[in-house]
N, CA, C and O atoms as a DFTB+ gen file, in Angstrom:
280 C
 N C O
     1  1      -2.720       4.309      33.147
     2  2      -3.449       3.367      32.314
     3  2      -4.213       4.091      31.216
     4  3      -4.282       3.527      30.124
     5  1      -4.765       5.216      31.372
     6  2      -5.174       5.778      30.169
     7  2      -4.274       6.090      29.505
     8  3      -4.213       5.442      28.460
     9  1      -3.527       6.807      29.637
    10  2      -2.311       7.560      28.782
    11  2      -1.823       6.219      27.701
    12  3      -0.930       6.386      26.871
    13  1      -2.483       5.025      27.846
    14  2      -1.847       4.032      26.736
    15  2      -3.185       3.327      26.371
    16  3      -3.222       2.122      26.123
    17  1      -4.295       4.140      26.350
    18  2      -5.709       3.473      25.911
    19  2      -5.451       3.398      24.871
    20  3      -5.815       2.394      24.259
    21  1      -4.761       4.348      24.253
    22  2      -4.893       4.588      22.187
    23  2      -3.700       3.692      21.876
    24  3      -3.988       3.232      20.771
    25  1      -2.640       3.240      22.200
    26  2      -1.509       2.176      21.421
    27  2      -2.115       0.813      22.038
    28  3      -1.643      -0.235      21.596
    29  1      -3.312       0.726      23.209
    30  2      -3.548      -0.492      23.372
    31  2      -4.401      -0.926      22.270
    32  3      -4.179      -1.827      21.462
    33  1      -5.506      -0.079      22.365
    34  2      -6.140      -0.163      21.041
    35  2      -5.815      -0.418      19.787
    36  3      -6.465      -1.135      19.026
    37  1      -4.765       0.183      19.523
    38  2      -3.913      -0.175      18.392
    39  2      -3.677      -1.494      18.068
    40  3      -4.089      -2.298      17.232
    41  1      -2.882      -1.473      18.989
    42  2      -2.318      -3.030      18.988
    43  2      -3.083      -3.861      19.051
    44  3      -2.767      -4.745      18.254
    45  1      -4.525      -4.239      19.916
    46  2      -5.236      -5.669      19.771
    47  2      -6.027      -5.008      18.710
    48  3      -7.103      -5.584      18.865
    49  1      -6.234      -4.039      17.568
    50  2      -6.820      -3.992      16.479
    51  2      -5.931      -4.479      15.617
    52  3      -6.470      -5.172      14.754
    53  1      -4.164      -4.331      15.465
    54  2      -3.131      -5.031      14.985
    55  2      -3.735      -6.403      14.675
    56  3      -4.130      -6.898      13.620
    57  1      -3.668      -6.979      16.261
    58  2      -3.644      -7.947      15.969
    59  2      -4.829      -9.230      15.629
    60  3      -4.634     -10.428      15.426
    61  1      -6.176      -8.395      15.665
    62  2      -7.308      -8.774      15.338
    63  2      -7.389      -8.873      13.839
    64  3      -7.961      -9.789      13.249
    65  1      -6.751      -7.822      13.247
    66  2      -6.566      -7.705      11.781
    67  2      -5.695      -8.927      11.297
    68  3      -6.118      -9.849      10.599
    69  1      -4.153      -8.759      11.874
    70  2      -3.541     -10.279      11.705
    71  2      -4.128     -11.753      12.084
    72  3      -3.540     -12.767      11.708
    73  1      -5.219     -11.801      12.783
    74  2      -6.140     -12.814      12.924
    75  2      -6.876     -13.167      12.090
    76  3      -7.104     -14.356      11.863
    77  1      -7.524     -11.957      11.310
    78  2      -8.425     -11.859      10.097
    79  2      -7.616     -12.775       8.756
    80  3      -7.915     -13.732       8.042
    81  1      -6.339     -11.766       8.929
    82  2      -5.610     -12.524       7.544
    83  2      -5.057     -13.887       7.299
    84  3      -4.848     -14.417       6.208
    85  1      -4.830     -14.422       8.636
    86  2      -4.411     -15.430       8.683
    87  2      -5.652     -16.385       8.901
    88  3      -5.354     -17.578       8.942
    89  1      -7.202     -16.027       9.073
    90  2      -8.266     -17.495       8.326
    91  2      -8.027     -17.099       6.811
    92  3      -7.872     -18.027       6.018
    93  1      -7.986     -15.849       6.365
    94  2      -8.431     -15.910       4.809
    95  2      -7.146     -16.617       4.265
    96  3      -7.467     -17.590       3.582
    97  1      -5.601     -16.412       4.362
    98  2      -5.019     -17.529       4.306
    99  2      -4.940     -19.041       4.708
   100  3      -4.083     -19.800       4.255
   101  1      -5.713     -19.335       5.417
   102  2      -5.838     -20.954       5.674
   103  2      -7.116     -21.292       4.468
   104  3      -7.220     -22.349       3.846
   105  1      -7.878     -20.279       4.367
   106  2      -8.812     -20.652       3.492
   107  2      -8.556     -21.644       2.685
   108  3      -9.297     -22.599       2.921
   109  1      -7.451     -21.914       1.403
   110  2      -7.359     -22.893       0.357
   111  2      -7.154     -24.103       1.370
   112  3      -7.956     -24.980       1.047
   113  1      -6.650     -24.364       2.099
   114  2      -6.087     -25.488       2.759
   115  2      -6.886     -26.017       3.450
   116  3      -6.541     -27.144       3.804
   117  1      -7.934     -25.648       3.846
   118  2      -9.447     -26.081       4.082
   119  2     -10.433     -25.948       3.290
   120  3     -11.143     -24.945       3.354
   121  1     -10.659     -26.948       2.388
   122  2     -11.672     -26.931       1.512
   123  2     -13.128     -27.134       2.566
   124  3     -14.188     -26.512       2.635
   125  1     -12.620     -28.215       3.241
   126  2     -14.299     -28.675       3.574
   127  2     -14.918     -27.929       4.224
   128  3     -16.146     -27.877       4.152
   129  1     -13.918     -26.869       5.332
   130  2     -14.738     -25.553       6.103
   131  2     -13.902     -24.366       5.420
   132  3     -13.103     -23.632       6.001
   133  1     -14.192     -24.340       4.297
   134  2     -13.824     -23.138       3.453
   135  2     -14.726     -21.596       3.845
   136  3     -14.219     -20.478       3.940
   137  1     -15.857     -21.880       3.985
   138  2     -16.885     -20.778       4.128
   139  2     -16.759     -20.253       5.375
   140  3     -16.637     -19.032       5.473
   141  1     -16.766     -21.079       6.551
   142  2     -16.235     -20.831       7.665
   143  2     -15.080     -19.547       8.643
   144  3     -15.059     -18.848       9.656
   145  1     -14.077     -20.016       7.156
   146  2     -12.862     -19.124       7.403
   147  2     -13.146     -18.082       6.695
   148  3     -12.871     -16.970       7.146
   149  1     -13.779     -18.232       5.391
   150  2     -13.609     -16.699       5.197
   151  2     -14.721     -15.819       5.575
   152  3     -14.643     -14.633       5.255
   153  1     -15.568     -16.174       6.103
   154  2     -16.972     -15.114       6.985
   155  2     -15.443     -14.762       8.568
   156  3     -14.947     -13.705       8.958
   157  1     -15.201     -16.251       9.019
   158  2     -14.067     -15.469      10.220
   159  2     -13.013     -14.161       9.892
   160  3     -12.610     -13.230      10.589
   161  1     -12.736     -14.630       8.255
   162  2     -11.455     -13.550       8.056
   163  2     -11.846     -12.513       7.746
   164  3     -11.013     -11.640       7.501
   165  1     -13.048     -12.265       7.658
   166  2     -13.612     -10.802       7.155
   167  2     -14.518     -10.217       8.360
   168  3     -14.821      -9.025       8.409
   169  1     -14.998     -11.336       9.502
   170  2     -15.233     -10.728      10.680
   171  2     -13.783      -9.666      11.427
   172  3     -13.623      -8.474      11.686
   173  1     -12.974     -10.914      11.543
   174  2     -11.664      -9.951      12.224
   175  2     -10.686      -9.078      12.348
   176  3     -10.023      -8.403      13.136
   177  1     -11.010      -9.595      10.373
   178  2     -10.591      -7.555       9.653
   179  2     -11.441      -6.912       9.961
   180  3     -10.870      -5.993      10.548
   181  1     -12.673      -6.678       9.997
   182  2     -13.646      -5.379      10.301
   183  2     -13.765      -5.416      12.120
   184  3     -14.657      -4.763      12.662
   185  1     -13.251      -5.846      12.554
   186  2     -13.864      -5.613      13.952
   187  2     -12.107      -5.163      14.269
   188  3     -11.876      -4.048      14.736
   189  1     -11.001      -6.094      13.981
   190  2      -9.819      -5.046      14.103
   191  2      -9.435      -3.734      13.131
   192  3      -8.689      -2.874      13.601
   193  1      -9.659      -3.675      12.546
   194  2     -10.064      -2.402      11.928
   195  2     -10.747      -1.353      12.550
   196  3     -10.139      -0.397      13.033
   197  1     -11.856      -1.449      12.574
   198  2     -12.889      -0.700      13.768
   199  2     -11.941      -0.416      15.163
   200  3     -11.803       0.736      15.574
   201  1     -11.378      -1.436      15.767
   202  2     -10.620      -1.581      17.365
   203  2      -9.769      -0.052      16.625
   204  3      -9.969       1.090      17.039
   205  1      -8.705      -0.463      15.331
   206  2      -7.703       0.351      15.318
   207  2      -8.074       1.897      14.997
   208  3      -7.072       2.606      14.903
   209  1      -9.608       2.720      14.766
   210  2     -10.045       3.200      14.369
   211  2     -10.609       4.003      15.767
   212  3     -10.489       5.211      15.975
   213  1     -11.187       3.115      16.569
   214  2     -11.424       3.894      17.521
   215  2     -10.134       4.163      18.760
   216  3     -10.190       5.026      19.636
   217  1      -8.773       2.976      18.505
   218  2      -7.633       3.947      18.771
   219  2      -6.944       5.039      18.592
   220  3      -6.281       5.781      19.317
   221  1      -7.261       4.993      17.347
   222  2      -6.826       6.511      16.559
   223  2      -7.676       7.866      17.140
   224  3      -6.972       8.745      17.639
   225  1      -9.012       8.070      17.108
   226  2      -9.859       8.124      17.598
   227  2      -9.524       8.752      18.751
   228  3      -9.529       9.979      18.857
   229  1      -9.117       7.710      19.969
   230  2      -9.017       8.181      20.998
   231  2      -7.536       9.045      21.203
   232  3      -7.444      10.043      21.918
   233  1      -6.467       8.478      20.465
   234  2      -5.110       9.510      20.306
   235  2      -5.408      10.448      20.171
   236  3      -5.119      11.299      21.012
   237  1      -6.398      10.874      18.635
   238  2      -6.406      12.123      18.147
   239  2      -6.824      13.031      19.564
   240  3      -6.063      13.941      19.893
   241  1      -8.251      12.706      20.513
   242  2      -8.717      13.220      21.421
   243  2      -7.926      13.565      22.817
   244  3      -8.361      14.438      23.568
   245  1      -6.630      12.755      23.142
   246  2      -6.039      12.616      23.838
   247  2      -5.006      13.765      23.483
   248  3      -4.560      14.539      24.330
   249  1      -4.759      13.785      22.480
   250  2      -3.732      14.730      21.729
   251  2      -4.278      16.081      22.255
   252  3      -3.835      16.857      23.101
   253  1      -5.375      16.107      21.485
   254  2      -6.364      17.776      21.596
   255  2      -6.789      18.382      23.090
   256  3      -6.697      19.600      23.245
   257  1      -7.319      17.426      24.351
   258  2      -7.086      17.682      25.134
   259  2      -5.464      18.124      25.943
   260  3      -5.302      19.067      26.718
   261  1      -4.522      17.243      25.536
   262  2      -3.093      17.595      25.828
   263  2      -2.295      19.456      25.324
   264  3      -1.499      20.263      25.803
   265  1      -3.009      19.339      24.328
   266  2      -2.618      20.759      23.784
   267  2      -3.236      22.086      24.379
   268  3      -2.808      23.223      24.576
   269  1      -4.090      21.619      24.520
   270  2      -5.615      22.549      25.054
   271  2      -5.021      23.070      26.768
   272  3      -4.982      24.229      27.181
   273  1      -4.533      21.574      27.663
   274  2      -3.819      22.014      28.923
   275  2      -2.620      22.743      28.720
   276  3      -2.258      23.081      29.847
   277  1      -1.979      23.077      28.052
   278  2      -0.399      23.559      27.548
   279  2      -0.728      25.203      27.756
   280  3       0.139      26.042      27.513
């Protein structure tokens, strides 16, 4: 289960980011909760962003320890 902490990470930062983009695209199509979506679509880009950041993060560390046992 560790050995896939960093592509899990990845991935629900993937897809937190694709969450993000898809309120800021609904945005026009909701006028009346317009504001709504785009504070959501810019929450879920920065928080999947961040997710995919501290996956990387943990690869890079996972990596460096891996080399270090060799």
């Amino acid at each position: 289960m560790v050995i896939l902490t960093d592509k899990f990470l990845v991935g629900i930062g993937s897809c937190l980011v694709a969450l993000g983009v898809a309120f800021l695209l609904a945005t026009p199509y909701m006028l009346d909760t317009r504001d709504p979506f785009v504070l959501g679509g810019f929450f879920w880009s920065i928080v999947g962003g961040t997710t995919i950041g501290f996956g990387w993060h943990a690869g890079d560390k996972k990596t460096k320890q891996l080399n270090t046992m060799r």
